[in-house]
PDB file of C-alpha atoms in Angstrom:
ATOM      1  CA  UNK A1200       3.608  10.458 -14.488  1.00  0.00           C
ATOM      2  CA  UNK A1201       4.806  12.578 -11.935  1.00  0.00           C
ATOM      3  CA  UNK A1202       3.193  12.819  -8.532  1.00  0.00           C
ATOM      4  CA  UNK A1203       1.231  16.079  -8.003  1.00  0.00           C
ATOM      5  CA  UNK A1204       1.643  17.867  -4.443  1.00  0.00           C
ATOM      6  CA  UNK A1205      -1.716  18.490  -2.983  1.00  0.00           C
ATOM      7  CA  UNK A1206      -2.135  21.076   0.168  1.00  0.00           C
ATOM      8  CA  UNK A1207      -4.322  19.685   2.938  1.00  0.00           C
ATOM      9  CA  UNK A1208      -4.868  23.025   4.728  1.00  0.00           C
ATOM     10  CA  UNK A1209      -5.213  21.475   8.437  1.00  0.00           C
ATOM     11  CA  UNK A1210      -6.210  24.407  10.668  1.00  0.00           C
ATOM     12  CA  UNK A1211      -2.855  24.920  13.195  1.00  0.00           C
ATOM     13  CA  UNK A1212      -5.793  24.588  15.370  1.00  0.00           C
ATOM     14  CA  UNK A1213      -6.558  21.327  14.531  1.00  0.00           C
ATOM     15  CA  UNK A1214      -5.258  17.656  15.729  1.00  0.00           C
ATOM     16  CA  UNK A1215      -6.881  15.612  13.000  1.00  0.00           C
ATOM     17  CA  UNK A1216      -9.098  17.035  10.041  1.00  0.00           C
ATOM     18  CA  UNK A1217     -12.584  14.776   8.980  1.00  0.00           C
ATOM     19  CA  UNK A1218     -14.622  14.626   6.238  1.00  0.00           C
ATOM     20  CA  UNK A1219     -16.944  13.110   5.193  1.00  0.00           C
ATOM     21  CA  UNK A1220     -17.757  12.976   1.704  1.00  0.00           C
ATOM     22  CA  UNK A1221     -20.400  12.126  -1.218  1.00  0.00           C
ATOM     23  CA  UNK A1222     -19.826  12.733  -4.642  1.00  0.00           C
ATOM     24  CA  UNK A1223     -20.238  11.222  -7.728  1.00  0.00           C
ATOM     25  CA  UNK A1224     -16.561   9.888  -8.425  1.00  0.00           C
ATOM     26  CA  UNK A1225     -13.253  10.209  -7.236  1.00  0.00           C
ATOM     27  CA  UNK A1226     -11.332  13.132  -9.451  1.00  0.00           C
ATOM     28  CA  UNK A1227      -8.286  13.710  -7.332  1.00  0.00           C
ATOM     29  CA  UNK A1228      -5.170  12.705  -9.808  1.00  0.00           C
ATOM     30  CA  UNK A1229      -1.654  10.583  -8.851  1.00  0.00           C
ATOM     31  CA  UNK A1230      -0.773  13.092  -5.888  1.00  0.00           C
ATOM     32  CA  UNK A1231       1.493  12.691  -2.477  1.00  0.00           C
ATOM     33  CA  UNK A1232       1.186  15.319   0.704  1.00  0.00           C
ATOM     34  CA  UNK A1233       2.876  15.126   3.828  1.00  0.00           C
ATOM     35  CA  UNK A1234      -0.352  14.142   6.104  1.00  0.00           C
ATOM     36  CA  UNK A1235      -1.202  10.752   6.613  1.00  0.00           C
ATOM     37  CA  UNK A1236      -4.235   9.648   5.587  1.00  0.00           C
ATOM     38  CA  UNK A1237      -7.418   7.554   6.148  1.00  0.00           C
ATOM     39  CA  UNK A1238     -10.046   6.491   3.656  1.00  0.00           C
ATOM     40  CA  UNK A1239     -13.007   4.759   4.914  1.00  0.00           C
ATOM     41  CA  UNK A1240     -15.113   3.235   1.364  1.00  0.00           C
ATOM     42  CA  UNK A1241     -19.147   3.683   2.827  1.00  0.00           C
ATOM     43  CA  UNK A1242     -20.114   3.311  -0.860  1.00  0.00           C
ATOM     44  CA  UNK A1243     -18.157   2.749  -4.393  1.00  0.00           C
ATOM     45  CA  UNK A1244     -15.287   0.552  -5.593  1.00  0.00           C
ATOM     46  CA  UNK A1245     -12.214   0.655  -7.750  1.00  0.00           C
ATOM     47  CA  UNK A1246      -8.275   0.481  -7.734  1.00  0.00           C
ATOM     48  CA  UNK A1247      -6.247   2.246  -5.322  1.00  0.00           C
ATOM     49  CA  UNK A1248      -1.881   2.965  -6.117  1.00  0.00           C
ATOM     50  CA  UNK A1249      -0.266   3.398  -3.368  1.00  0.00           C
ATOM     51  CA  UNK A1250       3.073   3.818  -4.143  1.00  0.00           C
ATOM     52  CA  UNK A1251       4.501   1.190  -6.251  1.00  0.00           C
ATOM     53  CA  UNK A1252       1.585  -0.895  -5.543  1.00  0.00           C
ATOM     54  CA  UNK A1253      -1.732  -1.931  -6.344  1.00  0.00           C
ATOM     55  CA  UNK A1254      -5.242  -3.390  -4.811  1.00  0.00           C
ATOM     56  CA  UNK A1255      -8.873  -3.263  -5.527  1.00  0.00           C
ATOM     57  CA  UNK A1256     -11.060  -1.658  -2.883  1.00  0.00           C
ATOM     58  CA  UNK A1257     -14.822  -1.988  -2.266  1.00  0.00           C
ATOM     59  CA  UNK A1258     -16.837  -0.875   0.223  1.00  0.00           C
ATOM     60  CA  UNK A1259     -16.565  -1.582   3.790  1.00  0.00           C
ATOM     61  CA  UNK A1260     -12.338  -1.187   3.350  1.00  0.00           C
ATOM     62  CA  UNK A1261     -10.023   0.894   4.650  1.00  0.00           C
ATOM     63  CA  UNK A1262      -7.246   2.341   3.371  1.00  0.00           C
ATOM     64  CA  UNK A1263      -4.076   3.782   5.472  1.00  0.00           C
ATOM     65  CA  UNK A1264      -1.388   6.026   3.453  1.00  0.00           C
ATOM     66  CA  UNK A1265       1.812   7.164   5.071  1.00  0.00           C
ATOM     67  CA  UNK A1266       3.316  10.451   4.986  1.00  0.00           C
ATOM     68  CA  UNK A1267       4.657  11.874   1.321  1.00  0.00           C
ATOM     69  CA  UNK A1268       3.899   8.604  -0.251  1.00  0.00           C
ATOM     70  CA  UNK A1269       2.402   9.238  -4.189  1.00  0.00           C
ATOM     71  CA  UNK A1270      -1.184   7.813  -4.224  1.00  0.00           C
ATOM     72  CA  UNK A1271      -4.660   7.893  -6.249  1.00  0.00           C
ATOM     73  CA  UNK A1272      -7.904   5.849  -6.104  1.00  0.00           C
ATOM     74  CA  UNK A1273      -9.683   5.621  -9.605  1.00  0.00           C
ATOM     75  CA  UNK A1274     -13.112   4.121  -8.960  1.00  0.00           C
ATOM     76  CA  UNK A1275     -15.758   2.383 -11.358  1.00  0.00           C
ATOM     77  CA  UNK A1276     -17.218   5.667 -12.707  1.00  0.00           C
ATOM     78  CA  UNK A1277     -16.081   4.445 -15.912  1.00  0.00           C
ATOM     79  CA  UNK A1278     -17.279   1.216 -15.931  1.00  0.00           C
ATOM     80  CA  UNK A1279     -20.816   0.701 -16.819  1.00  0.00           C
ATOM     81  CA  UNK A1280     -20.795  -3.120 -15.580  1.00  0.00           C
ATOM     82  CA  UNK A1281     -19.359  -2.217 -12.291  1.00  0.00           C
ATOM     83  CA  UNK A1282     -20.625   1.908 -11.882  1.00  0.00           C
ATOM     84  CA  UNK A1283     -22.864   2.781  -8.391  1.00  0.00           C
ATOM     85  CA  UNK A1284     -25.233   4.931  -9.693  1.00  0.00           C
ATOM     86  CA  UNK A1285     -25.274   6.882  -6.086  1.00  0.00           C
ATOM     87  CA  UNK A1286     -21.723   7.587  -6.568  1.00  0.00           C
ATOM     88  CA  UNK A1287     -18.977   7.187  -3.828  1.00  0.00           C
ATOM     89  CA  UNK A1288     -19.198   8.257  -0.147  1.00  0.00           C
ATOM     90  CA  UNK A1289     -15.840   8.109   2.254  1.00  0.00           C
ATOM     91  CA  UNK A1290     -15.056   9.216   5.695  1.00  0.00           C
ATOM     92  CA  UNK A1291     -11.745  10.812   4.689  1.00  0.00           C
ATOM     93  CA  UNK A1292      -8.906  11.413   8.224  1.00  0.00           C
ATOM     94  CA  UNK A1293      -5.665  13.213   7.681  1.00  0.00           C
ATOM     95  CA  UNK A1294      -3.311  14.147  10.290  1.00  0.00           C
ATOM     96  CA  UNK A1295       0.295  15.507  10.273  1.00  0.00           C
ATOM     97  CA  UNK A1296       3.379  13.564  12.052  1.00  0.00           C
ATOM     98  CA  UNK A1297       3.893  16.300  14.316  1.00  0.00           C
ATOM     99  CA  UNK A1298       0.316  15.442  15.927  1.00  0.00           C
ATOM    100  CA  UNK A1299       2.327  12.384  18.321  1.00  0.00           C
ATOM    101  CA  UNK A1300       5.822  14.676  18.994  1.00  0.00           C
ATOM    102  CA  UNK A1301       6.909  13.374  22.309  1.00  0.00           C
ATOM    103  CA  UNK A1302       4.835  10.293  22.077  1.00  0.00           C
ATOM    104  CA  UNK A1303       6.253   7.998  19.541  1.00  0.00           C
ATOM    105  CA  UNK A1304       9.010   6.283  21.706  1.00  0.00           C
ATOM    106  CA  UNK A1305       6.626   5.885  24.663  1.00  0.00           C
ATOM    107  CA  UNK A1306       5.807   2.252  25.545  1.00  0.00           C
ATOM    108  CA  UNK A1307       1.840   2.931  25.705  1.00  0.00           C
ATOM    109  CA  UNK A1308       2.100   4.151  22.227  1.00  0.00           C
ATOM    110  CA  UNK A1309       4.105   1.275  20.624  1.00  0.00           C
ATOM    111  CA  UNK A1310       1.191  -0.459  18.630  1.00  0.00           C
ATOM    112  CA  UNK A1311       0.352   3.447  16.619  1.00  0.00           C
ATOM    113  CA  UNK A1312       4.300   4.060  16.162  1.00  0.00           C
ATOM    114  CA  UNK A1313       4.103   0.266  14.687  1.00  0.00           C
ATOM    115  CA  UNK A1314       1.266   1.341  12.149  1.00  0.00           C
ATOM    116  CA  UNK A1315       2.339   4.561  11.425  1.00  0.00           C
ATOM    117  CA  UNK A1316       5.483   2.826   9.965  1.00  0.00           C
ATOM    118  CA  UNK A1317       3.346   0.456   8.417  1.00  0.00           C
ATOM    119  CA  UNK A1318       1.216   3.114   6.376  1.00  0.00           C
ATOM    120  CA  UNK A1319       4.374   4.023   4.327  1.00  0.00           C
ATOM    121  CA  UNK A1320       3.483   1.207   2.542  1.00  0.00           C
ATOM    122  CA  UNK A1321       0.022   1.207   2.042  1.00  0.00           C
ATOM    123  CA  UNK A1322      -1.977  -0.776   4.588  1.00  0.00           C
ATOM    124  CA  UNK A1323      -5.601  -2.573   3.315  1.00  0.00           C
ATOM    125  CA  UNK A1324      -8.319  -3.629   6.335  1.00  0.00           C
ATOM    126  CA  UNK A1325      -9.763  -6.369   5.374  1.00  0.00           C
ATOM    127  CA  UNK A1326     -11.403 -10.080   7.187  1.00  0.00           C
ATOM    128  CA  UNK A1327     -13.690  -9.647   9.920  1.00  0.00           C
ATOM    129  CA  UNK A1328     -12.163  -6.565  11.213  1.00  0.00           C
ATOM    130  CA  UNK A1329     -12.827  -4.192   8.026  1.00  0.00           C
ATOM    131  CA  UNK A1330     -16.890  -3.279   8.817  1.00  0.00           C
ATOM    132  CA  UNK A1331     -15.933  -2.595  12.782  1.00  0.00           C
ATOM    133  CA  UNK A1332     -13.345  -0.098  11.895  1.00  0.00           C
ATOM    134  CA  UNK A1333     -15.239   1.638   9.155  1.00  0.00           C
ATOM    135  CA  UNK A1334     -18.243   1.802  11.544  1.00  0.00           C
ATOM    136  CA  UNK A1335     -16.231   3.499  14.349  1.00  0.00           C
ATOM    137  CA  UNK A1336     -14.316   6.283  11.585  1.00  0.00           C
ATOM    138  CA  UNK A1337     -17.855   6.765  10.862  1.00  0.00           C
ATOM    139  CA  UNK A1338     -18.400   8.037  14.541  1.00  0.00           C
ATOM    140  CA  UNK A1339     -15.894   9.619  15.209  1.00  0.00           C
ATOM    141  CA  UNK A1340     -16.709  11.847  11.893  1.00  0.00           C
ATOM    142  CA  UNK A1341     -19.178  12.952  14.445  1.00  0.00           C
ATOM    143  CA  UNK A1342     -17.478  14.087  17.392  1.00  0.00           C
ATOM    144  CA  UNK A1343     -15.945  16.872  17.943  1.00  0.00           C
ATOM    145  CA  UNK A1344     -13.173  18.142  20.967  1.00  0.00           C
ATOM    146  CA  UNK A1345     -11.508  16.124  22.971  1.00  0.00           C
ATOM    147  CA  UNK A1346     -13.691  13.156  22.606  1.00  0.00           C
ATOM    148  CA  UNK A1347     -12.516  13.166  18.814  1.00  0.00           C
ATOM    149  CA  UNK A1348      -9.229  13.126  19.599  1.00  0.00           C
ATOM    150  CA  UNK A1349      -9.499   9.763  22.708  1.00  0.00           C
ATOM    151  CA  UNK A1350     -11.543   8.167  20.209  1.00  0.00           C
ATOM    152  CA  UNK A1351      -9.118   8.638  17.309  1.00  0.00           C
ATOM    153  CA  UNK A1352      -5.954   7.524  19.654  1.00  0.00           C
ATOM    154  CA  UNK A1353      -8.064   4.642  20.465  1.00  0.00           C
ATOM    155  CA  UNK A1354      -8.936   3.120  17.065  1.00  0.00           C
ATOM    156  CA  UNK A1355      -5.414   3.526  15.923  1.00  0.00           C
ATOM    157  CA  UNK A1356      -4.306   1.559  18.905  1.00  0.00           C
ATOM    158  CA  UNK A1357      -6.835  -1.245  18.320  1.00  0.00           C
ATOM    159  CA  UNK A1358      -5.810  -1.275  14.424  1.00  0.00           C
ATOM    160  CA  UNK A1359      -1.696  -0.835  15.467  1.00  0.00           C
ATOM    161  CA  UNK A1360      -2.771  -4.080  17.596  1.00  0.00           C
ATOM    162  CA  UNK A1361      -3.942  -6.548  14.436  1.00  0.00           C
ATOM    163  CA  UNK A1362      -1.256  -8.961  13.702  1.00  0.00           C
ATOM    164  CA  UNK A1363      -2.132 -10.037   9.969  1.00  0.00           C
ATOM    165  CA  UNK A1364      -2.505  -6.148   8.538  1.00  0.00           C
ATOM    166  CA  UNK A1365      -2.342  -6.613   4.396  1.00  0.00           C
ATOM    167  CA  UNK A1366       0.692  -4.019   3.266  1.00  0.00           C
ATOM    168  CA  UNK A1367       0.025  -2.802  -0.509  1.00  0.00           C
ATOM    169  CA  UNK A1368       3.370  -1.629  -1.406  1.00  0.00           C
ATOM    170  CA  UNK A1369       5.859  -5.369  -0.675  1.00  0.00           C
ATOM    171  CA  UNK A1370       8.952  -3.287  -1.341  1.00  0.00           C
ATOM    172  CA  UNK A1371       8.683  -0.747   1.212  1.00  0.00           C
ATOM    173  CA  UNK A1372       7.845  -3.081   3.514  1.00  0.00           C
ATOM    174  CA  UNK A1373      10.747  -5.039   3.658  1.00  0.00           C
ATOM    175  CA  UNK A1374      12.893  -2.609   5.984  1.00  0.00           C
ATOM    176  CA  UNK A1375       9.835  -2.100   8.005  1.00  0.00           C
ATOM    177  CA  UNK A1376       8.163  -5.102   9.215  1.00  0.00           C
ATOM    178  CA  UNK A1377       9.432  -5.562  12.408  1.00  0.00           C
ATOM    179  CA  UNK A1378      10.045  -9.587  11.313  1.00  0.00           C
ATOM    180  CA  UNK A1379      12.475  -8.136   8.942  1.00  0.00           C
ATOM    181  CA  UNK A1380      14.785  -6.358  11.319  1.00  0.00           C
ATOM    182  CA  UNK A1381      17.667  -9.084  10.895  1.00  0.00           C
ATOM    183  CA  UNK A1382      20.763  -8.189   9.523  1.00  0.00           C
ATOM    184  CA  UNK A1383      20.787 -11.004   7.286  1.00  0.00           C
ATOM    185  CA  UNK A1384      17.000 -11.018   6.059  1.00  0.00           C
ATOM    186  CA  UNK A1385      17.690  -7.184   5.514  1.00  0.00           C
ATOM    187  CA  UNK A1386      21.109  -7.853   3.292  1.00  0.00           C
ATOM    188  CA  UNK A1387      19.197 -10.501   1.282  1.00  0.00           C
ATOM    189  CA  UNK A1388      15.629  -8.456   0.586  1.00  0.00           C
ATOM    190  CA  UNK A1389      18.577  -5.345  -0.088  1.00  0.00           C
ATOM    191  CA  UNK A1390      20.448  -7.855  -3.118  1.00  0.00           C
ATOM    192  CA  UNK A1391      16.713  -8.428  -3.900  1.00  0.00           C
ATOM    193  CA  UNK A1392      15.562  -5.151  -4.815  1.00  0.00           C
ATOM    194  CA  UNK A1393      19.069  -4.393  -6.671  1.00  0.00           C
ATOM    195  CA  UNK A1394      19.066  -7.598  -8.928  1.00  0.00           C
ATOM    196  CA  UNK A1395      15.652  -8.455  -9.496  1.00  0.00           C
ATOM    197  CA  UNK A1396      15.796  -7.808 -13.288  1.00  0.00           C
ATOM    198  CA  UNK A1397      18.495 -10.331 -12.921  1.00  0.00           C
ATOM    199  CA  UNK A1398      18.022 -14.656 -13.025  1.00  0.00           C
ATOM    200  CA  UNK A1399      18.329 -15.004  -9.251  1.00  0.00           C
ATOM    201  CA  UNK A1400      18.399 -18.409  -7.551  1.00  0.00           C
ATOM    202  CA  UNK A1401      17.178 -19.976  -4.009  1.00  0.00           C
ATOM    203  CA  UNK A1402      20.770 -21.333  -3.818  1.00  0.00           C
ATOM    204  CA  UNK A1403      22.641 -17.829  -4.763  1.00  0.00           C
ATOM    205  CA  UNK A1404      20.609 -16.174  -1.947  1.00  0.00           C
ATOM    206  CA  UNK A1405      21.139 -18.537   0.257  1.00  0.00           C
ATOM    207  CA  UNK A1406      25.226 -18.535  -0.137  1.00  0.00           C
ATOM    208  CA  UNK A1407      24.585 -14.386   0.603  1.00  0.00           C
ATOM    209  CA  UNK A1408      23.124 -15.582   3.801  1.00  0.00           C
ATOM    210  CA  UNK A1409      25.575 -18.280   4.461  1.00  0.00           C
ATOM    211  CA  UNK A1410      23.111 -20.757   4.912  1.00  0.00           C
ATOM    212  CA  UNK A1411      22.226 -24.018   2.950  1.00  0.00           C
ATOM    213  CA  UNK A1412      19.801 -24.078   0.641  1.00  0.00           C
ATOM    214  CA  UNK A1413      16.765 -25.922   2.678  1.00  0.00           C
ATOM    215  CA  UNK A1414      17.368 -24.366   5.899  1.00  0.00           C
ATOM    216  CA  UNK A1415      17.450 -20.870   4.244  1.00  0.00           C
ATOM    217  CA  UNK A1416      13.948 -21.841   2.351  1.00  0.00           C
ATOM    218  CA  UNK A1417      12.498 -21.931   5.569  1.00  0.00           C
ATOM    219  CA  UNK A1418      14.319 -18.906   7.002  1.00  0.00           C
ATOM    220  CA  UNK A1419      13.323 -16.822   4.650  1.00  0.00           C
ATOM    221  CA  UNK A1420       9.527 -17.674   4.885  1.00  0.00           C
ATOM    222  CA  UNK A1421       9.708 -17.070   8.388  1.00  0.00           C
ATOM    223  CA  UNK A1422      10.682 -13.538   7.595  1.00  0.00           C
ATOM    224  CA  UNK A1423       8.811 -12.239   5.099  1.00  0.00           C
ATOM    225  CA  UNK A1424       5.566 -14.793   4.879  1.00  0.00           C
ATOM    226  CA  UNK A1425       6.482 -15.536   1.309  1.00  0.00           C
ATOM    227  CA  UNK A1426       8.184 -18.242  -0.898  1.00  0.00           C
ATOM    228  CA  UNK A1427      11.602 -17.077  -2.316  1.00  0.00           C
ATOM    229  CA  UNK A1428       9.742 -17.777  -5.670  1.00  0.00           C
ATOM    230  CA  UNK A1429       6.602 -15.672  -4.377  1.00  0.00           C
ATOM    231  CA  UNK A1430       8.628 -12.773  -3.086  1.00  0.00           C
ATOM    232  CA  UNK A1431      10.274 -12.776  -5.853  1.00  0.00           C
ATOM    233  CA  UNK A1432       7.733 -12.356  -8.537  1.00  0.00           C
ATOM    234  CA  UNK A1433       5.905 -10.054  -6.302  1.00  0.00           C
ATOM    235  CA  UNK A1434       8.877  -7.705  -6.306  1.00  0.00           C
ATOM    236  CA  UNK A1435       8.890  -7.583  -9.742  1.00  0.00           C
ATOM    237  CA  UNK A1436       5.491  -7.249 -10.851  1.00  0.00           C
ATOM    238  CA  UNK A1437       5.181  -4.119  -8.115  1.00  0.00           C
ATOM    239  CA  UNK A1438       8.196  -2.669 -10.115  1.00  0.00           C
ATOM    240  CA  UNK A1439       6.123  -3.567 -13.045  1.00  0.00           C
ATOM    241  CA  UNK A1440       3.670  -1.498 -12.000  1.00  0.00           C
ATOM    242  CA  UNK A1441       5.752   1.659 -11.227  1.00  0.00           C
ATOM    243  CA  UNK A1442       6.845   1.222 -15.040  1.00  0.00           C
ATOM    244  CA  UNK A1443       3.867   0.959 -16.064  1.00  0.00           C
ATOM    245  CA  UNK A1444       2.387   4.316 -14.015  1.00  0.00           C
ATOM    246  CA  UNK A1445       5.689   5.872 -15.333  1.00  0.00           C
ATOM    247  CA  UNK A1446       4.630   5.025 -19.006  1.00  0.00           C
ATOM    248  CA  UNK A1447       7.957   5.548 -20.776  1.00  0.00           C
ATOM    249  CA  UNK A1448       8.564   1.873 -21.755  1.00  0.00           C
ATOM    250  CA  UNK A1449       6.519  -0.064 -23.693  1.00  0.00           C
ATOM    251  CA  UNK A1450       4.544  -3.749 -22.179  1.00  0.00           C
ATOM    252  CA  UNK A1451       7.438  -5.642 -23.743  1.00  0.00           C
ATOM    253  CA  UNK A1452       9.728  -3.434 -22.852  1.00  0.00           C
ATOM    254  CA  UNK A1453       8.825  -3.559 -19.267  1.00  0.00           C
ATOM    255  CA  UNK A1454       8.712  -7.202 -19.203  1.00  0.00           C
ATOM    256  CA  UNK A1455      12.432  -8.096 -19.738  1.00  0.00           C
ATOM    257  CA  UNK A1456      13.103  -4.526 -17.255  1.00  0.00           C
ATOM    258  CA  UNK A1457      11.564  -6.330 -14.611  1.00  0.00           C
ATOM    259  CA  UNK A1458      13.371 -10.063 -15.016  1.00  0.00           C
ATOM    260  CA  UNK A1459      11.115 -11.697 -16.962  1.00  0.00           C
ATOM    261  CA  UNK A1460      12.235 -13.520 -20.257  1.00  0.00           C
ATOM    262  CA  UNK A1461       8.992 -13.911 -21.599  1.00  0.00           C
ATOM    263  CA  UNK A1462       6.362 -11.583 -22.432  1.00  0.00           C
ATOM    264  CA  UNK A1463       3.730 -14.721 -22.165  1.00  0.00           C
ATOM    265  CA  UNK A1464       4.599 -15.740 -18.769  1.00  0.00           C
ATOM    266  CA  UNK A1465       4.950 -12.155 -17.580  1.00  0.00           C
ATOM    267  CA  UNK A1466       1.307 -11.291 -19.035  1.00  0.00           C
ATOM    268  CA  UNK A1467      -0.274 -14.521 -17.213  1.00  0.00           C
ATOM    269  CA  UNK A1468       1.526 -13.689 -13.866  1.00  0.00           C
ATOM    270  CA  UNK A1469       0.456  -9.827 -14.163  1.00  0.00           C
ATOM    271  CA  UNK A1470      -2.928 -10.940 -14.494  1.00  0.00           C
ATOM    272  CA  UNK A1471      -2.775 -13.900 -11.848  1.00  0.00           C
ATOM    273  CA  UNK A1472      -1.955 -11.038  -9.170  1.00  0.00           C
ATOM    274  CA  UNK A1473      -3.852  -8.075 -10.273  1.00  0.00           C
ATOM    275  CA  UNK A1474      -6.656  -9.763 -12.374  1.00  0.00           C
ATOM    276  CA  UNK A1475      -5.726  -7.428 -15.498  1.00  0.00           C
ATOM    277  CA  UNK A1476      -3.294  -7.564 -18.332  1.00  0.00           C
ATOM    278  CA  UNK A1477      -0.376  -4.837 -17.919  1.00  0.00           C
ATOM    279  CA  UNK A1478      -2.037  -2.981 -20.682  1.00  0.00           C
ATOM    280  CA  UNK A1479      -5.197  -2.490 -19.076  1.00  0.00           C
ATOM    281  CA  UNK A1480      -3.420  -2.078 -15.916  1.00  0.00           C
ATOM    282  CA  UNK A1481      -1.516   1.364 -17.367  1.00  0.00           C
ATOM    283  CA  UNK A1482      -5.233   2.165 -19.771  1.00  0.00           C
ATOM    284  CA  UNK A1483      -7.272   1.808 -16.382  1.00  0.00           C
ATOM    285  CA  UNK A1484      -4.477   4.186 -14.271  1.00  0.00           C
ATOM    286  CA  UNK A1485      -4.784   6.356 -17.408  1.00  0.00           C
ATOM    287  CA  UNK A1486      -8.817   6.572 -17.890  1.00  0.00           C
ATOM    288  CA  UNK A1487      -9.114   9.569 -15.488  1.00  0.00           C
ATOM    289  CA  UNK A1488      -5.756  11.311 -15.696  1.00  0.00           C
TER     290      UNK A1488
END
């Protein structure tokens, strides 16, 4: 399915634009638009896509999406067992790049130049931190002037600051995490996203690194948080799910596309990571559009 364009319409006299909104379900279909945007769940839950990626959201989350990058949130509406009967209420933020021109490469702006690079692939609050930050979107949904505008600077700042921010989308994160910036963790994730569909091996990637085996195990875990094994199948079950979206090949299909020689094993580690089979993964993305 192809990504819809959707015009934001922020004033030219406008910084950041805030809404806050109740409704009985989400209706907006698979859509991208160059404003970044902030949703802030109050009340509802569901799946959000966020590029090639996929997470469940409930409320109390927040959900960061980076500039042009194809997203939609399908909620419980059609799910009796899970359905709020009061519907869904967000605190929606959307703001164009052009809002930090002359800012980005300052020093005192380093931790919201971090996240904005971050949102391209889809950042999740979630922990401790996820009820603060909802609570203070909520406020500033009621300011207005100047005062919107500090406050706004200042959550993004405190949010820029978290260390263990959960990224939705794994493959555009790997040229953007700033633990990634090697060379040589770069040229291996690169070989990665080229040859996943093929049998690739600890030791192969390793050799591309010109390390041995063990020492590269580590090395690579250091870098990107993951197993090679983890990464691995992460990479291509979020390819998975782009197929799936796309809806061109069949479950089957999709399953040797992606590297996997078995449609059993690629079924049980679909639904290990996203707690749904791959057909009810592309039915549920379907229901509403």
């Amino acid at each position: 399915m192809k990504a819809m364009f959707e015009y934001i319409g922020i004033d030219k006299t406008e910084s950041i634009k805030v809404r806050h909104i109740v409704q009985k379900n989400i209706d907006i279909p698979w859509h991208f638009h160059p404003e970044y945007e902030i949703v802030v769940i109050l009340r509802g839950a569901g799946n959000v896509f966020i590029g090639d990626g996929m997470d469940r959201y409930e409320a109390g989350d927040t959900l960061l999406i980076g500039s042009n990058v194809p997203h939609v949130f399908i909620d419980d509406s059609h799910n009796k067992e899970k359905v709020d009967e009061n519907g869904i209420e967000v605190v929606v933020v959307q703001f164009r790049s052009a809002f930090f021109s002359g800012f980005s490469d300052l020093k005192e702006f380093y931790n919201v130049s971090s996240l904005l690079n971050k949102m391209q692939c889809g950042v999740k609050i979630a922990g401790k931190v996820e009820n603060a930050i909802a609570t203070k979107f909520c406020v500033l949904a009621q300011l207005s002037g100047l005062k919107r505008i500090t406050e706004f600077l200042h959550i993004l700042d405190l949010i820029g600051s978290y260390k263990n921010l959960h990224l939705i989308n794994p493959i555009a994160a790997a040229s953007i995490l700033p633990n990634m910036r090697s060379h040589r963790i770069l040229k291996v994730i690169q070989f990665m996203n080229n040859n996943y569909h093929h049998d690739l091996k600890l030791a192969q990637l390793a050799r591309l690194a010109n390390m041995e085996t063990t020492s590269f195990s580590r090395y690579f875990k250091h870098h990107t948080r993951k197993t090679f094994t983890g990464y691995l199948n992460e990479l291509r079950l979020s390819y998975a799910c782009k197929l799936l979206i796309e809806g061109s090949l069949s479950v089957t299909e999709i399953c040797y596309e992606t590297g996997y020689n078995s449609i059993s094993h690629f079924n049980r580690q679909f639904k290990r990571v996203y707690n749904l089979t791959p057909k009810a993964y592309r039915a549920r993305f379907y229901t509403q559009h």
